[in-house]
């Protein structure tokens, strides 16, 4: 039996290779839904009840959650190195266990300090169970068909909010927020721990031979100008994108739409996200890596500007939200494939962790920064203009990330 800590080594896998674990793809689809649903999407549903029941300020509880996202971003760098060397089984299984323990701490927390400590532990669990380790596993096991596998996982993972937001709300109607989190922790344990421990047991392929453009070591690539500019482009774009998601409802309320209309405009973007991901493989086949990042980030800037300049009609705002969602969906896959497009799969885990850290940190800070900037800027309309400008700056940086890029 293969040890959790020392997976067997094997040949690099390709299409039809027997060392590719057949159960891994469906297992990762299931665990991404549950991990994102329980560790991420349950919080915004439960936070009003948490603040009401405990008397803790909403800003303080939200800050604890955001701190978890920052911890996740920073821990992802180390997680990436471990993934390259040892594979995903131990990382993701231990991450699931940490997730369960963290939610038990959050649920039992007698003070804000303990509550925050629980979320910091949850940040480590996020780093070990969310998209980054799943992407690393699929990129190595499914090469050269990894784009298709990545698309499947992100399509299914996109249903996490659809499943767990209403489920969490239903539980909260009958239970306290503490007991709701305990139930969710039980679901996380029942689904993700055995799935990661049992479905990811296949031999971890040897590090593939690096092509010419990937001959440099991970440290050298991580310090290179194209890599640093790529990280900057994703950070700027990610900050703008997540600030838009959080600020869209306040923007529409400011313009006189009802809460229900604003919520539908935001929610319909999720459908656009799923639709966009189904188109990524075609886009990847027909464009270069540089063209993809430039086009998608520029489209993100355009949709953000459209929200800023178009007060209505409501149907137009719905259409813009769908397009914005399509862009967000493609950007997730763009980041998942950015390393292999430019430097191959040799150091995928480590480089993807380095690349994701600033973007995830920016995403964690975006909700607070957006709300803080809206007041001095004079409202959410000017804020959206600023966010569009940040995305435009990221699009201008994108062409300079092309060194060593290969056409897919």
PDB file of C-alpha atoms in Angstrom, residues 13 26 35 68 82 93 104 134 139 141 146 183 199 215 229 245 268 277 285 298 346 349 371 389 408:
ATOM      1  CA  UNK A  13       1.434  10.143 -17.932  1.00  0.00           C
ATOM      2  CA  UNK A  26     -14.523  12.805 -10.249  1.00  0.00           C
ATOM      3  CA  UNK A  35     -14.280  22.469   0.089  1.00  0.00           C
ATOM      4  CA  UNK A  68      -7.723  33.292   6.140  1.00  0.00           C
ATOM      5  CA  UNK A  82       5.558  20.048  -1.727  1.00  0.00           C
ATOM      6  CA  UNK A  93      -5.824  14.820   2.801  1.00  0.00           C
ATOM      7  CA  UNK A 104     -14.755  23.140  14.896  1.00  0.00           C
ATOM      8  CA  UNK A 134      -6.103  20.226  -7.720  1.00  0.00           C
ATOM      9  CA  UNK A 139      -1.618  19.165 -14.856  1.00  0.00           C
ATOM     10  CA  UNK A 141      -1.447  13.372 -14.323  1.00  0.00           C
ATOM     11  CA  UNK A 146      -4.765  18.866 -18.810  1.00  0.00           C
ATOM     12  CA  UNK A 183     -22.788  20.062  10.442  1.00  0.00           C
ATOM     13  CA  UNK A 199      -8.643   8.564  -4.994  1.00  0.00           C
ATOM     14  CA  UNK A 215      15.386  24.884 -18.792  1.00  0.00           C
ATOM     15  CA  UNK A 229       5.036  41.090 -14.806  1.00  0.00           C
ATOM     16  CA  UNK A 245     -18.100  41.216  -7.516  1.00  0.00           C
ATOM     17  CA  UNK A 268     -26.425  35.683 -13.253  1.00  0.00           C
ATOM     18  CA  UNK A 277     -15.248  28.027 -18.950  1.00  0.00           C
ATOM     19  CA  UNK A 285      -6.408  26.310 -29.257  1.00  0.00           C
ATOM     20  CA  UNK A 298      -8.946  43.873 -21.515  1.00  0.00           C
ATOM     21  CA  UNK A 346       8.603  20.935 -14.639  1.00  0.00           C
ATOM     22  CA  UNK A 349       3.455  23.482  -8.285  1.00  0.00           C
ATOM     23  CA  UNK A 371     -15.717  49.763   0.204  1.00  0.00           C
ATOM     24  CA  UNK A 389      -8.424  51.609 -15.062  1.00  0.00           C
ATOM     25  CA  UNK A 408      -0.923  25.862 -27.321  1.00  0.00           C
TER      26      UNK A 408
END
